[in-house]
mmCIF file of N, CA and C in Angstrom:
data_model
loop_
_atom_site.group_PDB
_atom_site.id
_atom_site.type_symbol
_atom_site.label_atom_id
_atom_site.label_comp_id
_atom_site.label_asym_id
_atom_site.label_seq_id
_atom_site.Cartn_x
_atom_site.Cartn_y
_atom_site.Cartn_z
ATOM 1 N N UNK A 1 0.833 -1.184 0.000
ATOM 2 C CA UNK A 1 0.000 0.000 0.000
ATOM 3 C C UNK A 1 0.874 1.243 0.000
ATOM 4 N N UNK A 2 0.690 2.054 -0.706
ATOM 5 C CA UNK A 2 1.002 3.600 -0.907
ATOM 6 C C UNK A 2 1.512 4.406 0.438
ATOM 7 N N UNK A 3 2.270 4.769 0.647
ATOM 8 C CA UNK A 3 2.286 5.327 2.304
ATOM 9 C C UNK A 3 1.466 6.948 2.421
ATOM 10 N N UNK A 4 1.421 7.608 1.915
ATOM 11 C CA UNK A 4 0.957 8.750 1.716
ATOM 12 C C UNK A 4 -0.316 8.960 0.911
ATOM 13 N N UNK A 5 -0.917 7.602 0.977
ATOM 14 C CA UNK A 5 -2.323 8.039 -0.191
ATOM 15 C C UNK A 5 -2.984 6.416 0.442
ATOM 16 N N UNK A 6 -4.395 6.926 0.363
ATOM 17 C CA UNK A 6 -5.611 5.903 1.408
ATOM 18 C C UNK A 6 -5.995 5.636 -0.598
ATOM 19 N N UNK A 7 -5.593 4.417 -0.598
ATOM 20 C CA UNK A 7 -6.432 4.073 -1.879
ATOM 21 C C UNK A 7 -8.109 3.693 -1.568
ATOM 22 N N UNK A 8 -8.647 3.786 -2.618
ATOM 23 C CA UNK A 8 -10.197 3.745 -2.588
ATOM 24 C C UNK A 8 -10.843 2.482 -2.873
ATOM 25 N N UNK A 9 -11.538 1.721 -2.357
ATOM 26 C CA UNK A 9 -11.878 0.641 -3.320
ATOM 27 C C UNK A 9 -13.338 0.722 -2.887
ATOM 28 N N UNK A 10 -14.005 0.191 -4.011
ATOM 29 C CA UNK A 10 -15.587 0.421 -4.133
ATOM 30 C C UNK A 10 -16.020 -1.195 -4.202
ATOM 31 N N UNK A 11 -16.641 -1.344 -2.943
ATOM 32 C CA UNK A 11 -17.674 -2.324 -2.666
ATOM 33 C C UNK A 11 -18.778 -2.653 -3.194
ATOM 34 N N UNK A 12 -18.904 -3.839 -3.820
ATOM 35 C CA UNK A 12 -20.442 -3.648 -4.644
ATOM 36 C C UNK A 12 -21.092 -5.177 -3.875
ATOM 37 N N UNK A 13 -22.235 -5.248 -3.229
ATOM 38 C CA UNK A 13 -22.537 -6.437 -2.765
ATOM 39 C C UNK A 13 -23.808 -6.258 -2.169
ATOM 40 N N UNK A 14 -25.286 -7.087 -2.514
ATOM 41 C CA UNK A 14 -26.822 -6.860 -2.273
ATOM 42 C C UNK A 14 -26.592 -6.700 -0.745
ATOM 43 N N UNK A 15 -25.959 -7.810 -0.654
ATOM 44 C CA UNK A 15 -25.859 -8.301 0.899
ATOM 45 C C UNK A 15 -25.357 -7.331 2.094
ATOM 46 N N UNK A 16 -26.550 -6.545 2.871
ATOM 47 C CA UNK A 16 -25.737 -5.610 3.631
ATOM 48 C C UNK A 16 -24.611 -5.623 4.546
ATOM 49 N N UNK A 17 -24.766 -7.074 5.160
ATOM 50 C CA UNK A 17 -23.776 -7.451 5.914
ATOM 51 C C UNK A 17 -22.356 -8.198 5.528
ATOM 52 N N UNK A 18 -22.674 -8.242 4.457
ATOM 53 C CA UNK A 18 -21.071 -8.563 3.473
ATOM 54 C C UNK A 18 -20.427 -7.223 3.285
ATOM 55 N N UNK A 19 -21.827 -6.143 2.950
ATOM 56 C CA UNK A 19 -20.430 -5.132 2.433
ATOM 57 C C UNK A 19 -19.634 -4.271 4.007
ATOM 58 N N UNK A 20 -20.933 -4.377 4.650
ATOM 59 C CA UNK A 20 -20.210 -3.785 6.060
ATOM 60 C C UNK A 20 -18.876 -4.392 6.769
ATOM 61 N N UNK A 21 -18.931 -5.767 6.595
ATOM 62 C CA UNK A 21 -18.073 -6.659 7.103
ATOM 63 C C UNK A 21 -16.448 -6.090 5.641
ATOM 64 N N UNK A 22 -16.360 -6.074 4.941
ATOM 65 C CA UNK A 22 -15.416 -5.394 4.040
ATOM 66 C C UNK A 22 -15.315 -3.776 4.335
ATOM 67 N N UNK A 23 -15.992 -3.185 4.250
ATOM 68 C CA UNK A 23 -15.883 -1.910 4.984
ATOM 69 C C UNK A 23 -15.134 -1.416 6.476
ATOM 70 N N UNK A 24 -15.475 -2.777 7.214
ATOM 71 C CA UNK A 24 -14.661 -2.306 8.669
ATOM 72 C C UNK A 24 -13.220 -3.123 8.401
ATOM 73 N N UNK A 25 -13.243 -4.225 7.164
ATOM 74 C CA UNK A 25 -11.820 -4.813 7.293
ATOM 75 C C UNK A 25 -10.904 -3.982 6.276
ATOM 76 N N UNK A 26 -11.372 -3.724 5.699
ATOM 77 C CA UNK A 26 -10.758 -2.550 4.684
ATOM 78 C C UNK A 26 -10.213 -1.248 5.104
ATOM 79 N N UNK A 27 -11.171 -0.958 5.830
ATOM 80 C CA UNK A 27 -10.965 0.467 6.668
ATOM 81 C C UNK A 27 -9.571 0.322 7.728
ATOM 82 N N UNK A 28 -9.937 -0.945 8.213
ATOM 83 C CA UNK A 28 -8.817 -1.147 9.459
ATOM 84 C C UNK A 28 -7.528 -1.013 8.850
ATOM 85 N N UNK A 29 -7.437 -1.965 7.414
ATOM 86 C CA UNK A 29 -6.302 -1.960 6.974
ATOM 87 C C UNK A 29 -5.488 -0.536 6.161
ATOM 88 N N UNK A 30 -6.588 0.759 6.187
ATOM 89 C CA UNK A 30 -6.238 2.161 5.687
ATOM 90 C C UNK A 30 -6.781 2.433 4.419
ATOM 91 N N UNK A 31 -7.571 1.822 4.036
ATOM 92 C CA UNK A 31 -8.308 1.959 2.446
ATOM 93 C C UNK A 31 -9.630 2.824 2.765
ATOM 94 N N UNK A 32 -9.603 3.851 1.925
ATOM 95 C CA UNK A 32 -10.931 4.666 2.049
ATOM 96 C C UNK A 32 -11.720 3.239 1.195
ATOM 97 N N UNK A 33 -13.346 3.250 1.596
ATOM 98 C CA UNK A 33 -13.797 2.371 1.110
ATOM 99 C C UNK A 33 -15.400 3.182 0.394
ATOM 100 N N UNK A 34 -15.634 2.779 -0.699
ATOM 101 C CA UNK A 34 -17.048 3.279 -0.924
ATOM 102 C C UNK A 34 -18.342 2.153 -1.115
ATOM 103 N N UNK A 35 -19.255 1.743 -0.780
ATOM 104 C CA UNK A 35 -20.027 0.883 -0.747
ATOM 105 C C UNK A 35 -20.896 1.104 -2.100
ATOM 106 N N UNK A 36 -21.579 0.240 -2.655
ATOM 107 C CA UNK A 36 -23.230 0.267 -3.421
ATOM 108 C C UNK A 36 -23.585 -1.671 -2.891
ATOM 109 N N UNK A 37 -24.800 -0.914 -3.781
ATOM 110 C CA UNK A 37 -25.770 -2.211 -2.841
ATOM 111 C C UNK A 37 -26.029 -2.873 -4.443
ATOM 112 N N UNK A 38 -25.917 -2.562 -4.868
ATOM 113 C CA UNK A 38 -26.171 -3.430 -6.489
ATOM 114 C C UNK A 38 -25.261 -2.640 -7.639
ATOM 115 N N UNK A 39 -25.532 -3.549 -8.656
ATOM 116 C CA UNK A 39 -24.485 -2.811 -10.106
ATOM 117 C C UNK A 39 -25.279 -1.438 -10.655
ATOM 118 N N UNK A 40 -25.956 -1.064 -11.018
ATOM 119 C CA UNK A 40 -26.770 0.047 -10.894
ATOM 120 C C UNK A 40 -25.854 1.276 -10.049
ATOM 121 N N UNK A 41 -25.915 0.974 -8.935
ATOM 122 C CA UNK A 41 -25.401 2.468 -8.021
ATOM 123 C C UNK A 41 -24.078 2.232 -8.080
ATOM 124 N N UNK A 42 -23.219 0.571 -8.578
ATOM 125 C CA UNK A 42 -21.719 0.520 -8.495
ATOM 126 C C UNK A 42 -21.491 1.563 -9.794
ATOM 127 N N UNK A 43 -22.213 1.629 -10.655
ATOM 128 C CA UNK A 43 -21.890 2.216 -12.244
ATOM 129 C C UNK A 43 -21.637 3.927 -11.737
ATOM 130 N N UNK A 44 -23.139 3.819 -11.692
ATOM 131 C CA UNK A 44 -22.963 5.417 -11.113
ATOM 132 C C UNK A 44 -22.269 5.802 -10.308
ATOM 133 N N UNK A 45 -21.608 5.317 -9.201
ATOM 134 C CA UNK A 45 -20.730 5.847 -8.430
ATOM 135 C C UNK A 45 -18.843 6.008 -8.976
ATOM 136 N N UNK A 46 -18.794 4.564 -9.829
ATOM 137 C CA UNK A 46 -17.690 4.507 -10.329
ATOM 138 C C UNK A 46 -17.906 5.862 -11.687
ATOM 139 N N UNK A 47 -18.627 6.219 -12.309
ATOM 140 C CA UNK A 47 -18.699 6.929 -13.369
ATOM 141 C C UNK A 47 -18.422 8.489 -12.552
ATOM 142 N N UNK A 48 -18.673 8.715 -11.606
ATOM 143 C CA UNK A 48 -18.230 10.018 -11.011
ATOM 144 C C UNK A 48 -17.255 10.333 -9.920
ATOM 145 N N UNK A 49 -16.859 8.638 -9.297
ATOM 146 C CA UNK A 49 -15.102 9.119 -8.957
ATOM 147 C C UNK A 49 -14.134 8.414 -9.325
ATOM 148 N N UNK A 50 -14.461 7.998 -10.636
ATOM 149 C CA UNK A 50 -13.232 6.616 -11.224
ATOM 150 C C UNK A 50 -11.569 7.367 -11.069
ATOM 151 N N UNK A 51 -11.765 8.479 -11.291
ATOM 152 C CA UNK A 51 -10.608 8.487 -10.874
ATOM 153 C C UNK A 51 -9.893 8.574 -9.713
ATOM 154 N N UNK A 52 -10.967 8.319 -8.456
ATOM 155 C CA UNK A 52 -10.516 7.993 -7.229
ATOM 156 C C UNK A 52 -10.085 6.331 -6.833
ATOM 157 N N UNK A 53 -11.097 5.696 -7.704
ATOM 158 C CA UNK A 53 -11.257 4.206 -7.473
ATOM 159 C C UNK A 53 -10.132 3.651 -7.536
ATOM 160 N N UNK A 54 -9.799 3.046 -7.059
ATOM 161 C CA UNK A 54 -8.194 1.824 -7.360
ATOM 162 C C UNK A 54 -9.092 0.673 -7.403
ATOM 163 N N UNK A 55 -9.811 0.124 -6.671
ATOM 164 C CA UNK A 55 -10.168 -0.934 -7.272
ATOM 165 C C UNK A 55 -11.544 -1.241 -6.610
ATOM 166 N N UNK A 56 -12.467 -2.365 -7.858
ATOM 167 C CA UNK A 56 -13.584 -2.445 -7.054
ATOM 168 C C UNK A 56 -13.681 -3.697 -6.500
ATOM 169 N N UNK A 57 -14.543 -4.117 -5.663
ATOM 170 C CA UNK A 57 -14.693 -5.411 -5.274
ATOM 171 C C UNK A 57 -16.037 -5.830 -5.428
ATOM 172 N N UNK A 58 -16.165 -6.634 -6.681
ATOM 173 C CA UNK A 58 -17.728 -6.782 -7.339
ATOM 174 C C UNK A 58 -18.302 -8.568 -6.801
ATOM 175 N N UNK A 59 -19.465 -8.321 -6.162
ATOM 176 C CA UNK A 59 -20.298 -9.779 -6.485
ATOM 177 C C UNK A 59 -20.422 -10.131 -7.511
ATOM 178 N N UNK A 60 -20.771 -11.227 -8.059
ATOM 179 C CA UNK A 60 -21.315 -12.091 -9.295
ATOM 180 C C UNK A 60 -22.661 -11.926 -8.931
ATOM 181 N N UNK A 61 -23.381 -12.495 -7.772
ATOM 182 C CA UNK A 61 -24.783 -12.555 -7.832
ATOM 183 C C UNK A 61 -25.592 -12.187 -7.195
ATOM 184 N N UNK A 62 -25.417 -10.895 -7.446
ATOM 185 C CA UNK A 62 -26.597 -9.698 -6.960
ATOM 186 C C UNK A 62 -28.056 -9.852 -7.934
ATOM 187 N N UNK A 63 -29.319 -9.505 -6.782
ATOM 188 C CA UNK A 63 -30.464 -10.026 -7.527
ATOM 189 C C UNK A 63 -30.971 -8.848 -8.235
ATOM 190 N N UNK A 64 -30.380 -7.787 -8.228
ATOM 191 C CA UNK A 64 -30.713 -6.244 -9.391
ATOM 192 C C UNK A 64 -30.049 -6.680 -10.689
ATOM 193 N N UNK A 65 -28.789 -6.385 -10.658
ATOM 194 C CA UNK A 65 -27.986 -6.207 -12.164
ATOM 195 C C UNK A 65 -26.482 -7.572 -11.343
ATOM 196 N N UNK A 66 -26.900 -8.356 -12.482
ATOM 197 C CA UNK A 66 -25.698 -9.516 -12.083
ATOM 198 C C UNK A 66 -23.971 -9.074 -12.325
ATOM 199 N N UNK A 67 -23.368 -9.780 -11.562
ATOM 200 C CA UNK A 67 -21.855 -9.184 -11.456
ATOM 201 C C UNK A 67 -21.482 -8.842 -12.892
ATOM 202 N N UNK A 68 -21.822 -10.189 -13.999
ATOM 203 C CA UNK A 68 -20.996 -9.869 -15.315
ATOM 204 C C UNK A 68 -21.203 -8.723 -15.427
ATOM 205 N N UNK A 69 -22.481 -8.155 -15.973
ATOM 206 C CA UNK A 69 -23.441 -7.069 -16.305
ATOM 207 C C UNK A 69 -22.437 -6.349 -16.109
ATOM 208 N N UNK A 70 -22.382 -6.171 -14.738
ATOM 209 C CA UNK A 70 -22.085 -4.613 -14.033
ATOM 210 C C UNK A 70 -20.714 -4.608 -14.687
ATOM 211 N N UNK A 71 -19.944 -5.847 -14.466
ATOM 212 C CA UNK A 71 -18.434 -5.863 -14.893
ATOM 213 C C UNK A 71 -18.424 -4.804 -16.428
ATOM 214 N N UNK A 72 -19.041 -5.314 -17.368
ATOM 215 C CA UNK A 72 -18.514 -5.290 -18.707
ATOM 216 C C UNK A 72 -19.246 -3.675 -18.772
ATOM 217 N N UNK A 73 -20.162 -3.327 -18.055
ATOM 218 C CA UNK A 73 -20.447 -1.595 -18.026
ATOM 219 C C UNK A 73 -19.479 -1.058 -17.753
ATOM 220 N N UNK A 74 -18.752 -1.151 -16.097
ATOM 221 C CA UNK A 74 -17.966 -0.867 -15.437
ATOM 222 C C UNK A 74 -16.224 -0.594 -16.791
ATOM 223 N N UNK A 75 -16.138 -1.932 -17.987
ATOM 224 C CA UNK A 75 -15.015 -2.002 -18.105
ATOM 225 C C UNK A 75 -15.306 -1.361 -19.749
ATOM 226 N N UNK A 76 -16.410 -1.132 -20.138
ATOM 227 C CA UNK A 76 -16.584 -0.188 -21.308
ATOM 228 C C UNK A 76 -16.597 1.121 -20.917
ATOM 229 N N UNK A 77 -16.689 2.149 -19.551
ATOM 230 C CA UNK A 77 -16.291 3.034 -18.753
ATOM 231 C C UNK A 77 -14.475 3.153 -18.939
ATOM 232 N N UNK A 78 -14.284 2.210 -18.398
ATOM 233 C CA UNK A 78 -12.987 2.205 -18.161
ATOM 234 C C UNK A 78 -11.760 0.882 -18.218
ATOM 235 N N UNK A 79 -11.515 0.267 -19.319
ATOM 236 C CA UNK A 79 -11.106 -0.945 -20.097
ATOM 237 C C UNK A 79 -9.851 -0.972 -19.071
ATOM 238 N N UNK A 80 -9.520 -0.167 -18.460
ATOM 239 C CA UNK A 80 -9.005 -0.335 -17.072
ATOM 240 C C UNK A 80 -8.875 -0.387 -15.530
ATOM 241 N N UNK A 81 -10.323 -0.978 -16.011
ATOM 242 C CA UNK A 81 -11.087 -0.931 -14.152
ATOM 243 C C UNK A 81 -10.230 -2.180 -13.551
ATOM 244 N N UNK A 82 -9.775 -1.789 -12.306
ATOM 245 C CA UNK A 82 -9.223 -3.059 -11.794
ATOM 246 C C UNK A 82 -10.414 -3.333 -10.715
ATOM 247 N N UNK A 83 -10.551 -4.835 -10.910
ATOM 248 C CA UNK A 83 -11.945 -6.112 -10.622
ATOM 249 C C UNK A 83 -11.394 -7.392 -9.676
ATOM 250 N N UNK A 84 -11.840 -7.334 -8.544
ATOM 251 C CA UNK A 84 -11.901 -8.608 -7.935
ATOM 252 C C UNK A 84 -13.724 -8.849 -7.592
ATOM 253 N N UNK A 85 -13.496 -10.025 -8.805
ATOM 254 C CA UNK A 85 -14.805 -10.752 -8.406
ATOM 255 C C UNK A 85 -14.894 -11.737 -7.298
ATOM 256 N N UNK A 86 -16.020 -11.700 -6.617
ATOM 257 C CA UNK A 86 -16.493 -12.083 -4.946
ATOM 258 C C UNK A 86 -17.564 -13.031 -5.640
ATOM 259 N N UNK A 87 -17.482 -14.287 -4.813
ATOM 260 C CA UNK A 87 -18.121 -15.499 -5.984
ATOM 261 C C UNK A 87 -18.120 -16.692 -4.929
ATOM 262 N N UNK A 88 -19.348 -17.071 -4.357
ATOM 263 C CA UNK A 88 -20.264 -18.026 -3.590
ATOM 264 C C UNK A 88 -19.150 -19.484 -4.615
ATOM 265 N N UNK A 89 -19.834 -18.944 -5.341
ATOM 266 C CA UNK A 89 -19.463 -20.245 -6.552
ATOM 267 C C UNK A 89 -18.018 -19.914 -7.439
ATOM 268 N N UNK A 90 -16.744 -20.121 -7.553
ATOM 269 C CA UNK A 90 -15.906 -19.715 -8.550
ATOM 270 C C UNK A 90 -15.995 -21.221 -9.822
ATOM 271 N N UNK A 91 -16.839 -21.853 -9.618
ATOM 272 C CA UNK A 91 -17.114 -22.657 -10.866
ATOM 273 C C UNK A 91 -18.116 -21.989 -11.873
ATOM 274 N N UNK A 92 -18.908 -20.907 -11.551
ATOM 275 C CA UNK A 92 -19.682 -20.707 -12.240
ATOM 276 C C UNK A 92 -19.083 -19.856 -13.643
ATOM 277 N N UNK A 93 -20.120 -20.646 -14.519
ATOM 278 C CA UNK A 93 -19.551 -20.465 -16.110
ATOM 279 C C UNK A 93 -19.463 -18.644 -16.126
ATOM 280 N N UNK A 94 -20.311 -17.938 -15.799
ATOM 281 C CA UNK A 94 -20.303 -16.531 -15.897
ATOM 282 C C UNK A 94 -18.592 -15.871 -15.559
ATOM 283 N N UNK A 95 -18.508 -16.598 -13.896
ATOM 284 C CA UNK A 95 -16.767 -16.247 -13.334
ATOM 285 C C UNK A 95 -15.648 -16.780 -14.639
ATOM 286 N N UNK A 96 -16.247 -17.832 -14.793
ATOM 287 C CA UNK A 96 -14.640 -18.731 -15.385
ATOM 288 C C UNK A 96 -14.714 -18.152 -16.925
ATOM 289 N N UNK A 97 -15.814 -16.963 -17.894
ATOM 290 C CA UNK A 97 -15.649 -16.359 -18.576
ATOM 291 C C UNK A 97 -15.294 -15.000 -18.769
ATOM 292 N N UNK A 98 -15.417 -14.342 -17.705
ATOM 293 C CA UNK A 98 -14.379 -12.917 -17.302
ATOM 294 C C UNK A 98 -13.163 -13.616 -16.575
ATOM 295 N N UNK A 99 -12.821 -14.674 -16.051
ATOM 296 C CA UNK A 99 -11.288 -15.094 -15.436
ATOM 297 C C UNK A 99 -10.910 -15.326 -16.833
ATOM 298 N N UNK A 100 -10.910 -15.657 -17.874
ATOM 299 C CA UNK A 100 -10.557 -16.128 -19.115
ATOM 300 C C UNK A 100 -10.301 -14.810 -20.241
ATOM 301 N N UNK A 101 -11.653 -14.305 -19.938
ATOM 302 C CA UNK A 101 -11.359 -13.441 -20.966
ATOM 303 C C UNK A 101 -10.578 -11.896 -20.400
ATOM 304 N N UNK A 102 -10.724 -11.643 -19.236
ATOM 305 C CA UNK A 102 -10.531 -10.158 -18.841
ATOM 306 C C UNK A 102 -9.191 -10.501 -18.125
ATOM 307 N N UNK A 103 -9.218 -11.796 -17.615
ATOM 308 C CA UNK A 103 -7.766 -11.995 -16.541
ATOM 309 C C UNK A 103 -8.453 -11.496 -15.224
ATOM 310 N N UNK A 104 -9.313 -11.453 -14.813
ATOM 311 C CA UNK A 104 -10.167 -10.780 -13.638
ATOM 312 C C UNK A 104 -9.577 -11.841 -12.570
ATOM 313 N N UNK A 105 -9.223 -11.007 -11.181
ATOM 314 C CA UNK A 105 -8.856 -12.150 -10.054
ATOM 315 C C UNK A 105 -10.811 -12.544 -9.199
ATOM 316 N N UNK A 106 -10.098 -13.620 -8.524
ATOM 317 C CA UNK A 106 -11.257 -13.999 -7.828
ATOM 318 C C UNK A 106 -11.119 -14.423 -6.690
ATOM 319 N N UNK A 107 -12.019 -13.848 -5.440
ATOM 320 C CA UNK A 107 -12.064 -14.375 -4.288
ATOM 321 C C UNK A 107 -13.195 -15.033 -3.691
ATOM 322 N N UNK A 108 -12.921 -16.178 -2.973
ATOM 323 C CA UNK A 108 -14.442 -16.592 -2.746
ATOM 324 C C UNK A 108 -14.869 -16.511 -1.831
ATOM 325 N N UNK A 109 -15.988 -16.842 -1.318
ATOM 326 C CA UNK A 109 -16.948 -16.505 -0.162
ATOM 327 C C UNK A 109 -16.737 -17.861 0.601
ATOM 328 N N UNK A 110 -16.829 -18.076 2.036
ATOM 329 C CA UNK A 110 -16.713 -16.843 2.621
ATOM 330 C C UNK A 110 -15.590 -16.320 2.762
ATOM 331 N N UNK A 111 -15.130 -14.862 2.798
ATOM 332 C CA UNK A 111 -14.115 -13.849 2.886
ATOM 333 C C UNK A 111 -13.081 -14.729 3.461
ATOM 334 N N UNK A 112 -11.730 -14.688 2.992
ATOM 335 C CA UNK A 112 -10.461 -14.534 3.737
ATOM 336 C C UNK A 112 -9.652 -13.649 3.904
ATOM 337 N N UNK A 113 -9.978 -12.504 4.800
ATOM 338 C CA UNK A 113 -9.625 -11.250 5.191
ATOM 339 C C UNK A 113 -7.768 -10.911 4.272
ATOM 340 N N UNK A 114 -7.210 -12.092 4.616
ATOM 341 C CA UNK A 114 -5.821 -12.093 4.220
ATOM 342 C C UNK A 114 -5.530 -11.863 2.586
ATOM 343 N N UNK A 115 -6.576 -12.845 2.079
ATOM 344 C CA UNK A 115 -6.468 -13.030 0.961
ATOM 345 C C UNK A 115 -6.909 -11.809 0.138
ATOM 346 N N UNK A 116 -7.875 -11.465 0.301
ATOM 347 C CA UNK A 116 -8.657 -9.734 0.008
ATOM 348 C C UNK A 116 -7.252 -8.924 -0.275
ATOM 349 N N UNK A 117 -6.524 -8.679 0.904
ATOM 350 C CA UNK A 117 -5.592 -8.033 1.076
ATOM 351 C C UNK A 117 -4.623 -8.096 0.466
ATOM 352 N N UNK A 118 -4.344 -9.788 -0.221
ATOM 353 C CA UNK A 118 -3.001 -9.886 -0.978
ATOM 354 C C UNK A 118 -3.390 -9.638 -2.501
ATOM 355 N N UNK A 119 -4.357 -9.690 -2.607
ATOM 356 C CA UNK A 119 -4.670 -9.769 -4.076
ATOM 357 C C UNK A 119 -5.221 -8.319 -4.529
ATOM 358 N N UNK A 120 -5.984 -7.137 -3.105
ATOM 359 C CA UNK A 120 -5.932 -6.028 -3.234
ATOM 360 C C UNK A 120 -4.331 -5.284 -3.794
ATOM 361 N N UNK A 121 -3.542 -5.820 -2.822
ATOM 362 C CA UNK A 121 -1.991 -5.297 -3.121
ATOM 363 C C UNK A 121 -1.866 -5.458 -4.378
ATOM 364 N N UNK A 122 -1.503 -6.373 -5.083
ATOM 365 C CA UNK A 122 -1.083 -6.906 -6.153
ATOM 366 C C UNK A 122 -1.838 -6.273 -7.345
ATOM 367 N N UNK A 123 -3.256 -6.129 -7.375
ATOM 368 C CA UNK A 123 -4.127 -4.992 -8.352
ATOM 369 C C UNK A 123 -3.250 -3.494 -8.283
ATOM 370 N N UNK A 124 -3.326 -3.094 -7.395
ATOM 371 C CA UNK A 124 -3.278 -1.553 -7.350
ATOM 372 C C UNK A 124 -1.825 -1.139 -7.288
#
């Protein structure tokens, strides 16, 4: 991490208590964090501080707008959005076609605080 700069990463997850639970582990570790509750408000929020964002941390299966969705909005915005997809399932055909085609990392549920962290590093 940057010593002089709180990178940003934007939370996208239906689940209120997933994104809170990333919010206080994120925070602890010095990352300004921004939340949305579906792909919808992740778009809009990334479309007016992308250039704050370092990275987002997207669900696959939110019941508004599904992870791909949001992904491929998110990466026609910005063909350099850096993406860790959050995935119940990392077999699912949707994940293993943005891991293929975009190089997108993936973490799975439930959270391994550590792992978030190493693979946050390594994006940004």
């Amino acid at each position: 991490m940057k010593e002089n700069a709180n990178p940003v990463i934007l939370v996208v997850d239906d689940e209120a208590i997933l994104r809170e639970l990333l919010f206080e582990m994120l925070s602890l570790e010095g990352y300004d964090v921004l939340l949305a509750d579906d792909g919808k408000s992740c778009i809009e929020i990334y479309k007016q501080k992308r250039s704050e964002i370092a990275a987002v941390i997207l669900d696959m299966n939110m019941v508004d707008m599904h992870g791909e969705e949001t992904f491929i909005a998110l990466h026609e915005i910005n063909p350099q959005v850096n993406v860790i997809i959050a995935t119940g399932d990392p077999d699912d055909e949707a994940v293993e076609n943005l891991v293929a085609t975009y190089g997108i990392d993936v973490v799975s549920k439930p959270y391994e605080i550590r792992t978030i962290y190493q693979k946050i590093s390594a994006l940004i």
